[in-house]
Coordinates of C-alpha atoms and ligand atoms in Angstrom, one line a residue:
Chain H
X4 CA 17.8 24.6 18.6
X5 CA 16.1 22.3 21.1
X6 CA 15.1 20.1 18.2
X7 CA 18.6 19.9 16.9
X8 CA 20.0 18.8 20.2
X9 CA 17.2 16.3 20.6
X10 CA 18.0 14.9 17.2
X11 CA 21.7 14.8 17.9
X12 CA 21.2 13.0 21.3
X13 CA 19.1 10.3 19.5
X14 CA 21.7 9.7 16.9
X15 CA 24.5 9.3 19.4
X16 CA 22.7 7.6 22.3
X17 CA 20.4 4.7 22.2
X18 CA 16.8 5.2 23.0
X19 CA 16.2 4.4 26.7
X20 CA 13.6 1.7 25.9
X21 CA 15.7 -0.1 23.2
X22 CA 16.2 -3.9 23.9
X23 CA 17.9 -6.8 22.1
X24 CA 16.3 -9.9 20.6
X25 CA 18.1 -13.2 19.6
X26 CA 21.5 -11.8 20.3
X27 CA 22.5 -15.2 21.9
X28 CA 21.8 -17.0 18.7
X29 CA 24.5 -17.1 16.0
X30 CA 25.2 -13.6 14.9
X31 CA 24.1 -12.8 11.3
X32 CA 27.1 -12.3 9.1
X33 CA 28.2 -9.4 7.0
X34 CA 28.0 -6.4 9.2
X35 CA 24.3 -7.0 9.9
X36 CA 23.0 -4.5 12.4
X37 CA 19.3 -4.7 12.3
X38 CA 17.3 -2.1 14.3
X39 CA 13.5 -2.1 14.2
X40 CA 11.4 0.8 15.4
X41 CA 7.9 -0.5 16.0
X42 CA 4.6 -0.7 17.9
X43 CA 2.6 -3.9 18.5
X44 CA 0.2 -3.2 15.6
X45 CA -0.7 -5.3 12.6
X46 CA 1.9 -3.4 10.5
X47 CA 4.6 -3.5 13.2
X48 CA 4.4 -7.2 14.0
X49 CA 4.7 -8.2 10.3
X50 CA 8.4 -7.3 10.6
X51 CA 9.1 -8.8 14.0
X52 CA 7.4 -12.0 13.0
X53 CA 9.6 -12.2 9.9
X54 CA 12.8 -11.5 12.0
X55 CA 11.8 -14.2 14.4
X56 CA 11.0 -16.6 11.6
X57 CA 14.5 -16.0 10.2
X58 CA 16.0 -16.2 13.7
X59 CA 17.9 -12.9 13.2
X60 CA 19.4 -10.9 16.0
X61 CA 17.9 -7.4 16.1
X62 CA 17.5 -4.3 18.3
X63 CA 14.0 -3.1 19.0
X64 CA 13.0 0.4 19.9
X65 CA 9.3 0.6 20.9
X66 CA 7.7 3.9 19.8
X67 CA 5.1 5.6 21.9
X68 CA 2.1 6.8 20.0
X69 CA 0.6 8.5 23.0
X70 CA 3.7 10.6 23.2
X71 CA 3.5 11.1 19.4
X72 CA 7.1 9.9 19.1
X73 CA 6.5 8.8 15.5
X74 CA 6.4 12.5 14.6
X75 CA 9.6 13.5 16.4
X76 CA 12.4 14.8 14.3
X77 CA 14.8 12.0 15.0
X78 CA 12.2 9.4 13.9
X79 CA 11.2 11.5 10.8
X80 CA 14.9 11.3 9.8
X81 CA 14.4 7.5 9.5
X82 CA 10.8 7.7 8.2
X83 CA 9.6 11.0 6.8
X84 CA 6.1 9.5 6.7
X85 CA 6.0 9.4 10.5
X86 CA 4.6 5.9 10.8
X87 CA 5.9 2.6 12.1
X88 CA 7.5 0.3 11.3
X89 CA 10.9 1.5 10.2
X90 CA 14.1 -0.4 10.0
X91 CA 17.8 0.4 9.8
X92 CA 20.7 -1.9 9.0
X93 CA 24.2 -1.9 7.7
X94 CA 25.1 -3.4 4.3
X95 CA 28.1 -5.8 3.9
X96 CA 30.2 -2.9 2.6
X97 CA 29.4 -0.8 5.7
X98 CA 26.9 1.6 4.2
X99 CA 23.8 2.2 6.4
X100 CA 20.3 1.6 4.9
X101 CA 17.1 3.1 6.3
X102 CA 13.7 1.7 5.2
X103 CA 10.1 2.4 5.9
X104 CA 6.9 0.7 4.5
X105 CA 6.5 -2.7 6.1
X106 CA 6.2 -4.5 2.7
X107 CA 9.5 -3.1 1.4
X108 CA 11.2 -3.9 4.8
X109 CA 10.1 -7.5 4.5
X110 CA 11.3 -7.8 0.9
X111 CA 14.7 -6.3 1.9
X112 CA 15.0 -8.8 4.7
X113 CA 14.2 -11.9 2.7
X114 CA 16.3 -10.8 -0.2
X115 CA 19.3 -10.4 2.0
X116 CA 18.8 -13.0 4.7
X117 CA 16.5 -15.7 3.5
X118 CA 19.0 -17.2 1.1
X119 CA 17.6 -20.7 1.7
X120 CA 14.0 -19.5 0.8
X121 CA 12.4 -20.7 4.0
X122 CA 9.7 -18.0 3.8
X123 CA 10.2 -16.7 0.3
X124 CA 10.8 -17.7 -3.3
X125 CA 13.7 -16.8 -5.5
X126 CA 13.5 -13.4 -7.1
X127 CA 12.3 -13.6 -10.7
X128 CA 10.4 -17.0 -10.2
X129 CA 6.7 -17.3 -10.9
X130 CA 6.0 -17.8 -7.2
X131 CA 8.2 -14.9 -6.3
X132 CA 6.1 -12.6 -8.5
X133 CA 2.9 -14.1 -7.0
X134 CA 4.1 -13.4 -3.5
X135 CA 4.7 -9.8 -4.5
X136 CA 1.2 -9.7 -5.9
X137 CA -0.4 -10.7 -2.6
X138 CA 2.0 -8.5 -0.7
X139 CA 0.8 -5.5 -2.7
X140 CA -2.8 -6.5 -2.2
X141 CA -2.3 -6.4 1.5
X142 CA -0.4 -3.1 1.4
X143 CA -2.8 -1.3 -0.9
X144 CA -6.0 -3.0 0.0
X145 CA -6.4 -5.0 3.2
X146 CA -4.3 -2.7 5.4
X147 CA -5.8 0.6 4.4
X148 CA -9.4 -0.7 4.2
X149 CA -9.4 -2.5 7.5
X150 CA -7.6 0.5 9.0
X151 CA -10.5 2.7 7.8
X152 CA -12.9 0.2 9.4
X153 CA -11.1 0.6 12.7
X154 CA -11.2 4.3 12.3
X155 CA -15.0 4.7 11.7
X156 CA -15.9 1.8 14.1
X157 CA -13.5 2.7 17.0
X158 CA -11.8 6.0 16.7
X159 CA -13.9 8.6 14.8
X160 CA -15.0 11.6 16.8
X161 CA -18.6 11.2 15.5
X162 CA -20.4 8.1 14.6
X163 CA -21.0 7.8 10.8
X164 CA -22.9 4.6 10.1
X165 CA -22.1 4.7 6.4
X166 CA -18.4 4.9 7.0
X167 CA -18.6 1.9 9.4
X168 CA -20.6 -0.1 6.9
X169 CA -18.5 0.8 3.9
X170 CA -15.2 -0.3 5.3
X171 CA -16.4 -3.3 7.2
X172 CA -18.0 -4.5 4.0
X173 CA -14.8 -3.9 2.1
X174 CA -12.8 -5.8 4.7
X175 CA -15.3 -8.7 4.5
X176 CA -14.9 -8.7 0.7
X177 CA -11.2 -8.7 1.0
X178 CA -11.4 -11.6 3.5
X179 CA -13.5 -13.5 1.0
X180 CA -10.8 -13.1 -1.7
X181 CA -8.3 -14.7 0.7
X182 CA -10.8 -17.4 1.6
X183 CA -11.1 -18.4 -2.1
X184 CA -7.3 -18.4 -2.5
X185 CA -6.9 -20.6 0.6
X186 CA -9.4 -23.1 -0.8
X187 CA -6.6 -23.9 -3.2
X188 CA -3.9 -24.5 -0.6
X189 CA -2.7 -23.9 2.9
X190 CA -0.9 -20.7 2.2
X191 CA -1.5 -17.7 -0.1
X192 CA 1.2 -18.8 -2.5
X193 CA 2.6 -22.3 -3.1
X194 CA 3.7 -24.8 -0.5
X195 CA 5.1 -22.6 2.2
X196 CA 4.2 -19.6 4.5
X197 CA 5.8 -16.5 3.0
X198 CA 6.0 -12.8 3.7
X199 CA 2.6 -12.5 1.9
X200 CA 1.0 -14.6 4.7
X201 CA 2.9 -12.8 7.5
X202 CA 1.8 -9.4 6.0
X203 CA -1.8 -10.4 6.3
X204 CA -1.7 -12.3 9.5
X205 CA -1.8 -9.4 12.0
X206 CA -4.7 -7.8 10.2
X207 CA -6.8 -11.0 10.1
X208 CA -5.9 -11.7 13.7
X209 CA -7.4 -8.2 14.6
X210 CA -10.7 -8.9 12.8
X211 CA -12.8 -8.5 15.9
X212 CA -11.4 -5.0 16.6
X213 CA -12.6 -3.9 13.1
X214 CA -16.0 -5.5 13.9
X215 CA -15.7 -8.2 11.3
X216 CA -16.3 -11.9 12.1
X217 CA -14.5 -14.9 10.6
X218 CA -17.5 -17.1 10.9
X219 CA -18.1 -17.0 7.1
X220 CA -14.4 -17.7 6.4
X221 CA -13.5 -21.2 7.7
X222 CA -10.4 -21.5 5.5
X223 CA -9.1 -18.1 6.7
X224 CA -9.7 -19.0 10.3
X225 CA -7.8 -22.3 9.8
X226 CA -5.0 -20.4 8.2
X227 CA -4.8 -18.0 11.1
X228 CA -4.3 -20.8 13.5
X229 CA -2.0 -22.7 11.3
X230 CA 0.4 -19.8 11.3
X231 CA 0.0 -19.2 15.0
X232 CA 1.5 -22.7 15.6
X233 CA 4.8 -21.5 14.1
X234 CA 7.3 -20.6 16.8
X235 CA 8.4 -17.5 14.8
X236 CA 4.9 -16.1 14.5
X237 CA 4.3 -16.8 18.2
X238 CA 7.4 -15.0 19.3
X239 CA 7.2 -12.2 16.8
X240 CA 3.6 -11.2 17.5
X241 CA 4.6 -10.2 21.1
X242 CA 7.2 -7.7 20.0
X243 CA 7.6 -5.1 21.4
X244 CA 4.6 -5.8 23.7
X245 CA 2.1 -8.6 24.3
X246 CA -0.2 -9.2 21.4
X247 CA -3.8 -8.7 22.6
X248 CA -5.8 -9.1 19.4
X249 CA -7.2 -12.5 20.4
X250 CA -8.3 -11.3 23.9
X251 CA -10.6 -8.8 22.3
X252 CA -13.3 -11.4 21.7
X253 CA -13.7 -12.0 25.4
X254 CA -14.3 -8.4 26.3
X255 CA -17.6 -6.7 26.6
X256 CA -18.4 -3.8 24.3
X257 CA -17.9 -1.5 27.3
X258 CA -14.4 -2.8 27.9
X259 CA -13.6 -2.5 24.2
X260 CA -14.9 1.0 24.2
X261 CA -12.4 1.7 27.0
X262 CA -9.6 0.1 25.0
X263 CA -10.5 2.4 22.1
X264 CA -10.4 5.5 24.2
X265 CA -6.6 5.1 24.6
X266 CA -6.1 5.1 20.9
X267 CA -8.8 7.6 20.1
X268 CA -6.8 10.3 21.9
X269 CA -3.7 10.1 19.8
X270 CA -5.4 9.3 16.5
X271 CA -7.7 12.4 16.9
X272 CA -4.8 14.6 18.0
X273 CA -2.9 13.5 14.9
X274 CA -5.9 14.3 12.7
X275 CA -6.2 17.8 14.3
X276 CA -2.5 18.4 13.8
X277 CA -2.7 17.5 10.1
X278 CA -5.8 19.7 9.6
X279 CA -3.9 22.8 10.8
X280 CA -1.1 22.4 8.3
Chain A
X14 CA 14.9 4.7 -26.1
X15 CA 13.9 1.1 -26.5
X16 CA 14.3 -1.6 -23.8
X17 CA 16.8 -4.2 -24.8
X18 CA 14.2 -6.9 -24.3
X19 CA 10.9 -6.3 -26.0
X20 CA 8.3 -9.1 -25.5
X21 CA 7.6 -10.7 -28.9
X22 CA 4.0 -11.4 -28.0
X23 CA 2.0 -8.4 -26.7
X24 CA 1.3 -8.3 -23.0
X25 CA -2.5 -8.1 -22.4
X26 CA -3.5 -5.3 -20.1
X27 CA -7.0 -5.6 -18.6
X28 CA -8.5 -2.3 -17.5
X29 CA -11.6 -0.2 -17.2
X30 CA -10.7 3.2 -18.6
X31 CA -11.8 5.7 -15.9
X32 CA -9.8 4.6 -12.8
X33 CA -6.2 5.9 -12.4
X34 CA -4.5 2.6 -11.5
X35 CA -4.6 1.1 -15.0
X36 CA -2.8 4.1 -16.3
X37 CA 0.1 3.5 -13.9
X38 CA 0.9 0.3 -15.8
X39 CA 0.2 1.9 -19.3
X40 CA 2.5 4.8 -18.5
X41 CA 5.3 2.4 -17.7
X42 CA 4.7 0.3 -20.8
X43 CA 4.7 3.4 -22.9
X44 CA 7.8 4.7 -21.3
X45 CA 9.6 1.4 -21.9
X46 CA 8.1 1.2 -25.4
X47 CA 7.0 -2.4 -24.7
X48 CA 4.7 -4.5 -26.8
X49 CA 1.2 -4.5 -25.3
X50 CA -2.5 -4.6 -26.1
X51 CA -5.6 -3.2 -24.3
X52 CA -8.3 -5.5 -22.9
X53 CA -10.6 -2.6 -22.2
X54 CA -13.9 -3.5 -20.6
X55 CA -16.8 -1.9 -18.7
X56 CA -16.8 -1.3 -15.0
X57 CA -20.1 -3.2 -14.9
X58 CA -18.1 -6.4 -15.5
X59 CA -15.2 -5.9 -13.0
X60 CA -16.6 -8.5 -10.5
X61 CA -17.7 -11.0 -13.2
X62 CA -16.1 -13.6 -15.5
X63 CA -13.9 -13.5 -17.5
X64 CA -12.2 -10.8 -15.4
X65 CA -12.8 -12.3 -12.0
X66 CA -11.0 -15.5 -13.3
X67 CA -8.0 -13.4 -14.0
X68 CA -8.1 -11.3 -10.9
X69 CA -10.1 -12.9 -8.0
X70 CA -9.9 -9.5 -6.3
X71 CA -12.0 -7.9 -9.1
X72 CA -10.0 -4.7 -9.4
X73 CA -8.1 -3.3 -12.4
X74 CA -5.5 -3.5 -13.8
X75 CA -4.4 -7.1 -14.4
X76 CA -2.0 -8.4 -17.0
X77 CA -1.4 -11.6 -18.8
X78 CA 2.1 -12.0 -20.3
X79 CA 2.0 -14.8 -22.9
X80 CA 5.8 -14.7 -23.2
X81 CA 6.2 -16.0 -19.6
X82 CA 2.8 -17.4 -19.0
X83 CA 2.3 -15.2 -16.0
X84 CA -0.9 -13.6 -14.9
X85 CA -0.6 -10.8 -12.3
X86 CA -2.8 -8.1 -10.7
X87 CA -2.1 -5.2 -8.3
X88 CA -0.5 -2.4 -10.3
X89 CA 2.5 -2.2 -8.0
X90 CA 3.3 -5.9 -8.4
X91 CA 2.7 -5.7 -12.1
X92 CA 5.0 -2.7 -12.6
X93 CA 7.8 -4.3 -10.6
X94 CA 7.4 -7.4 -12.7
X95 CA 7.7 -5.4 -15.9
X96 CA 10.8 -3.6 -14.6
X97 CA 12.5 -6.8 -13.5
X98 CA 11.6 -8.7 -16.6
X99 CA 12.0 -6.1 -19.4
X100 CA 13.9 -3.1 -18.1
X101 CA 17.2 -4.9 -18.6
X102 CA 19.1 -1.7 -19.0
X103 CA 17.8 -0.4 -15.7
X104 CA 16.7 2.8 -17.3
X105 CA 13.8 3.3 -14.8
X106 CA 15.4 1.5 -11.8
X107 CA 18.7 0.8 -10.1
X108 CA 20.9 -2.2 -9.7
X109 CA 22.5 -1.5 -6.3
X110 CA 21.0 -2.7 -3.1
X111 CA 20.1 0.6 -1.5
X112 CA 18.5 2.3 -4.5
X113 CA 16.7 -0.8 -5.5
X114 CA 15.1 -1.1 -2.1
X115 CA 14.3 2.6 -2.0
X116 CA 12.4 2.3 -5.3
X117 CA 10.5 -0.5 -3.7
X118 CA 9.8 1.6 -0.6
X119 CA 8.5 4.6 -2.5
X120 CA 6.4 2.4 -4.7
X121 CA 4.8 0.8 -1.6
X122 CA 4.3 4.3 -0.1
X123 CA 2.4 5.1 -3.3
X124 CA 0.4 1.9 -3.1
X125 CA -0.6 2.1 0.5
X126 CA -0.2 5.8 1.3
X127 CA -1.3 7.7 -1.8
X128 CA -3.7 5.5 -3.7
X129 CA -6.2 4.4 -1.0
X130 CA -6.6 7.9 0.5
X131 CA -6.9 9.7 -2.8
X132 CA -9.4 7.1 -3.8
X133 CA -11.5 7.5 -0.6
X134 CA -11.4 11.2 -0.9
X135 CA -12.6 11.1 -4.5
X136 CA -15.4 8.7 -3.5
X137 CA -16.7 11.0 -0.7
X138 CA -16.2 14.1 -2.9
X139 CA -17.9 13.0 -6.1
X140 CA -19.4 9.5 -6.1
X141 CA -21.1 9.1 -2.8
X142 CA -24.6 10.5 -3.0
X143 CA -24.7 12.1 0.5
X144 CA -22.2 14.7 1.5
X145 CA -20.3 13.7 4.6
X146 CA -18.0 16.6 5.4
X147 CA -16.0 14.9 8.1
X148 CA -15.0 12.1 5.8
X149 CA -14.1 14.5 3.0
X150 CA -12.0 16.4 5.5
X151 CA -10.3 13.3 6.9
X152 CA -9.1 12.2 3.4
X153 CA -8.3 15.7 2.1
X154 CA -6.0 16.3 5.1
X155 CA -4.4 12.9 4.6
X156 CA -3.7 13.9 0.9
X157 CA -2.1 17.1 2.0
X158 CA 0.0 15.2 4.5
X159 CA 1.2 12.8 1.8
X160 CA 2.1 15.7 -0.4
X161 CA 4.0 17.2 2.5
X162 CA 5.9 14.0 3.0
X163 CA 6.9 14.0 -0.7
X164 CA 8.0 17.6 -0.4
X165 CA 10.3 16.8 2.5
X166 CA 11.8 13.9 0.6
X167 CA 12.5 16.2 -2.5
X168 CA 13.7 19.0 -0.3
X169 CA 16.6 16.8 0.9
X170 CA 17.7 16.2 -2.7
X171 CA 19.9 18.4 -4.7
X172 CA 18.6 20.8 -7.4
X173 CA 19.5 18.4 -10.2
X174 CA 18.3 15.3 -8.6
X175 CA 14.6 16.1 -8.0
X176 CA 13.5 12.5 -8.0
X177 CA 12.5 10.2 -5.1
X178 CA 15.5 7.9 -5.6
X179 CA 19.0 8.7 -6.9
X180 CA 19.4 11.2 -9.7
X181 CA 17.0 10.0 -12.3
X182 CA 13.3 9.2 -12.8
X183 CA 12.3 5.7 -11.8
X184 CA 9.2 3.6 -11.9
X185 CA 8.6 4.8 -8.3
X186 CA 8.3 8.4 -9.3
X187 CA 6.0 7.5 -12.2
X188 CA 3.7 5.5 -10.0
X189 CA 2.5 8.7 -8.3
X190 CA 1.5 10.5 -11.6
X191 CA -2.0 9.0 -12.3
X192 CA -3.4 10.0 -8.9
X193 CA -1.6 13.3 -8.6
X194 CA -3.0 14.2 -12.0
X195 CA -6.5 14.0 -10.4
X196 CA -5.7 16.2 -7.4
X197 CA -7.7 19.1 -8.6
X198 CA -10.9 17.1 -8.9
X199 CA -10.3 14.9 -5.9
X200 CA -9.7 17.9 -3.6
X201 CA -12.0 20.2 -5.6
X202 CA -9.3 22.9 -5.6
X203 CA -7.6 24.9 -8.3
X204 CA -4.2 23.6 -9.4
X205 CA -2.4 26.5 -7.6
X206 CA -4.2 25.7 -4.3
X207 CA -3.5 22.0 -4.6
X208 CA 0.2 22.6 -4.4
X209 CA 0.3 25.4 -1.9
X210 CA 3.4 24.8 0.2
X211 CA 4.6 21.9 -2.0
X212 CA 6.4 23.6 -4.9
X213 CA 8.9 20.8 -5.4
X214 CA 6.2 18.2 -5.6
X215 CA 4.5 20.3 -8.2
X216 CA 7.6 20.7 -10.3
X217 CA 8.3 17.0 -10.1
X218 CA 4.8 16.1 -11.1
X219 CA 4.7 18.6 -14.0
X220 CA 7.9 17.4 -15.4
X221 CA 6.5 13.9 -15.7
X222 CA 3.1 14.8 -17.3
X223 CA 5.1 16.5 -20.1
X224 CA 6.6 13.2 -21.1
X225 CA 5.3 11.9 -24.5
X226 CA 4.7 8.5 -22.8
X227 CA 2.2 10.0 -20.4
X228 CA 0.6 12.1 -23.2
X229 CA 0.1 8.9 -25.2
X230 CA -1.4 7.1 -22.2
X231 CA -3.9 10.0 -21.8
X232 CA -4.8 9.9 -25.5
X233 CA -5.5 6.2 -25.2
X234 CA -7.6 7.0 -22.1
X235 CA -9.7 9.6 -23.9
X236 CA -10.3 7.2 -26.8
X237 CA -11.3 4.3 -24.5
X238 CA -13.6 6.5 -22.4
X239 CA -15.3 7.7 -25.5
X240 CA -15.6 4.2 -26.8
X241 CA -17.7 3.4 -23.8
X242 CA -19.6 6.7 -23.7
X243 CA -18.3 7.6 -20.3
X244 CA -18.4 11.0 -18.6
X245 CA -15.3 12.4 -16.9
X246 CA -16.2 10.7 -13.6
X247 CA -16.6 7.3 -15.2
X248 CA -20.4 7.3 -15.1
X249 CA -22.0 6.5 -18.5
X250 CA -23.6 9.5 -20.3
X251 CA -27.3 9.8 -19.6
X252 CA -27.0 8.6 -16.0
X253 CA -26.8 11.2 -13.2
X254 CA -24.9 9.7 -10.3
X255 CA -22.7 6.8 -9.5
X256 CA -25.2 5.4 -7.1
X257 CA -27.8 5.3 -9.9
X258 CA -25.2 3.6 -12.1
X259 CA -24.4 1.0 -9.4
X260 CA -28.2 0.3 -8.9
X261 CA -28.6 -0.2 -12.6
X262 CA -25.7 -2.6 -12.7
X263 CA -27.2 -4.5 -9.7
X264 CA -30.6 -4.8 -11.4
X265 CA -29.1 -5.9 -14.7
X266 CA -30.4 -2.8 -16.4
X267 CA -27.2 -1.8 -18.1
X268 CA -27.8 -2.8 -21.8
X269 CA -25.4 -2.0 -24.6
X270 CA -25.8 -2.6 -28.4
Ligands
LIG10 N1 1.8 1.3 4.7 C1 2.4 1.5 6.0 C2 1.4 1.7 7.0 C3 2.0 2.0 8.4 C4 1.0 2.4 9.5 O1 -0.2 2.6 9.2 N2 1.5 2.5 10.7 C5 0.6 3.0 11.8 C6 0.6 2.0 12.9 S1 -0.1 0.5 12.3 C7 1.2 4.3 12.4 O2 2.4 4.3 12.6 N3 0.4 5.3 12.7 C8 0.9 6.5 13.3 C9 0.3 7.7 12.8 O3 -0.5 7.7 11.9 O4 0.6 8.8 13.4 C10 3.2 0.2 6.3 O5 2.7 -0.9 6.0 O6 4.3 0.4 6.9
LIG11 N1 -3.2 8.6 11.4 C1 -3.8 7.3 11.4 C2 -3.8 6.7 12.8 C3 -4.3 5.3 12.9 C4 -3.4 4.3 12.2 O1 -2.2 4.6 12.0 N2 -4.0 3.2 11.8 C5 -3.2 2.2 11.0 C6 -3.4 0.9 11.7 S1 -2.6 0.7 13.2 C7 -3.7 2.1 9.6 O2 -4.9 2.4 9.4 N3 -2.9 1.8 8.7 C8 -3.3 1.7 7.3 C9 -2.4 0.7 6.5 O3 -1.8 -0.2 7.1 O4 -2.3 0.9 5.3 C10 -5.3 7.5 11.0 O5 -5.8 8.6 11.2 O6 -5.8 6.6 10.4

C-alpha cells in the first residue's frame, strides 16, 4: 500500500530535486516534453551532452544512488532495469514515450530532433550505419568492460588481482581500437562529432578512475580535448552535478580510496540485494 | 515467408563457430531467408589479418554486403542494418516511432546488459583456469537479475503478446536467444533451476528455439564446429583447457593440415 501511494505521488507531483535546463532558449516544437532521469556518470552524461549539443529544453531529475532511488517502484516504472539514464518525452501526437539504455535514448533524440544532422548522419546512409556500429561497440564493449575494471579496481569487497588485470587490459585494448580509428580522422565516423563520440567520451574521460593511462594513446587524448572544447560537451558534462573525472588525476591514492568508499557502499549493497533474490 | 528484398549477391558473414554472437546474426538471416554465405574461420585468427582488416576490434561477427558495399561489425549494429535494409515488410520490426525505439532499446539492453555479463560468467565458470568464486557469483547474480528484468517486462504484457515489443516477435526478442540457450552451461544449473521464478522468460525463450530458423542455425553451428574439430566449449579436441589453447596460439604452436 505504501509503495502504491509512493508511486502515485511521484506520477502526480514532480520530484523535489527536478530542475530545468535551456527553457529560456526557443522551445522545441511538437509537444516536446523531455525529462531526463540521471546521475553524473559516464552513461548519464552521454545524454545531457547530446541534449546540450542540440540546445533542447529539458527537465532533469537527479537520482540518488546512495538512497537506492534507481530501484524505487516509481523509477522502475520508467526503467525496469533499475539503471540510469532514463528519459521520457511526448510525441507530436501527444503519446508519451519512455526509454532506457543510453544508446537508444541518443538515437531517439537525434532521429527526432537533429533534423539538420549536426551530430548525426541520415538514417540509412553508410555513415549512419557506421555510427551505429561504434555506438554498439561502446554499449556492448567499452562500457561494460571499463565498468568491470572500475568494479575490481575500486569497488570489489576483496582484492582480486586477476580481475583488475583482466578488465584493465581489455579497456586498454578497446582504447587502442579507438586510437587506430582516430588515426584516420578527428572523429570516430566521418567529418563531425556524432553520438558515437559522445557515447565514448565520458568513459575515456574517466580513464584514471579505472586505473588506465592515456599515455600510449595520443590520438585518443587529443580527441578527448577536442570534444571538451565544444560548448555542448562542456555544459552537458556537468549535469546534474559537477563532472569530476579530470580532478581524479590530482588526487593521492588515499584520497581516491576515500572517493571510492562512497560508491562502494551502494554498489556492494546492490550486489547483496541481488544475491538474495 | 520471404523478405520482399533479397540481396542478389550473398552477404558474407565472418564468424568463429563457438561464440554465441555470430549466431545472433545467422538466426536473423535464416528467419528472413536472406542470401548469405559463411566465412567461418578459427579463433586463433580473430586478431590477425584478414579479419582484423575487416573488424579492427577483432571480434566476431562481421559482415560484408557486396550489394551495398558496406562492411559492419558488432552484432547489434549488423542486425539493425539487415532489418532496415532487407526487412522491407517490417515482419520482425515496427514502423511506428514508439515501437521502433522500443525494439532498439531492448536490443541495446541485450548488447550491454545480457551479452557482457553472460560472457564474463561463462569465462570464470569454464575457461579461466583458476576458480574465483566471488567473480562467478557476481556474474551469476547479474544474469539472474537480467532474467528478472525480462520477467517483469513480459509480466506486463497480455497473454497473447508475450514479446518484448508489441504483439509479435521482433529482432529484439531474437537477439536474446543465443546467450539464453547457453544458460545451463553458463550458470552450471539444470534447465529447471535456471528459470526458477521466471516462467514467462522460459516460455518466451522456448517458443523461439522451436523455430526452424534457429534449428537451421544450430545445424550449421554443429557442422562448422565439427569442421574445425572443436569441443563444446570451443577448445580444439586434444587440448585440455582454454589457457593451454591460448598459450599454444601465442607460441604459434597451433598447426593444421
Ligand atoms: N547499458 C546501460 C548501462 C547503464 C548503467 O550502467 N548505469 C549505472 C550508472 S552509470 C547505474 O544506473 N547503476 C545503478 C545500479 O546498478 O544500481 C546504459 O548505457 O544505459
Ligand atoms: N550494479 C552495478 C553498479 C555499478 C555501476 O552501475 N557501474 C556502471 C558504471 S557507473 C557500469 O559498470 N555500467 C556498465 C555499462 O555501462 O555497460 C555493478 O555492480 O557493477
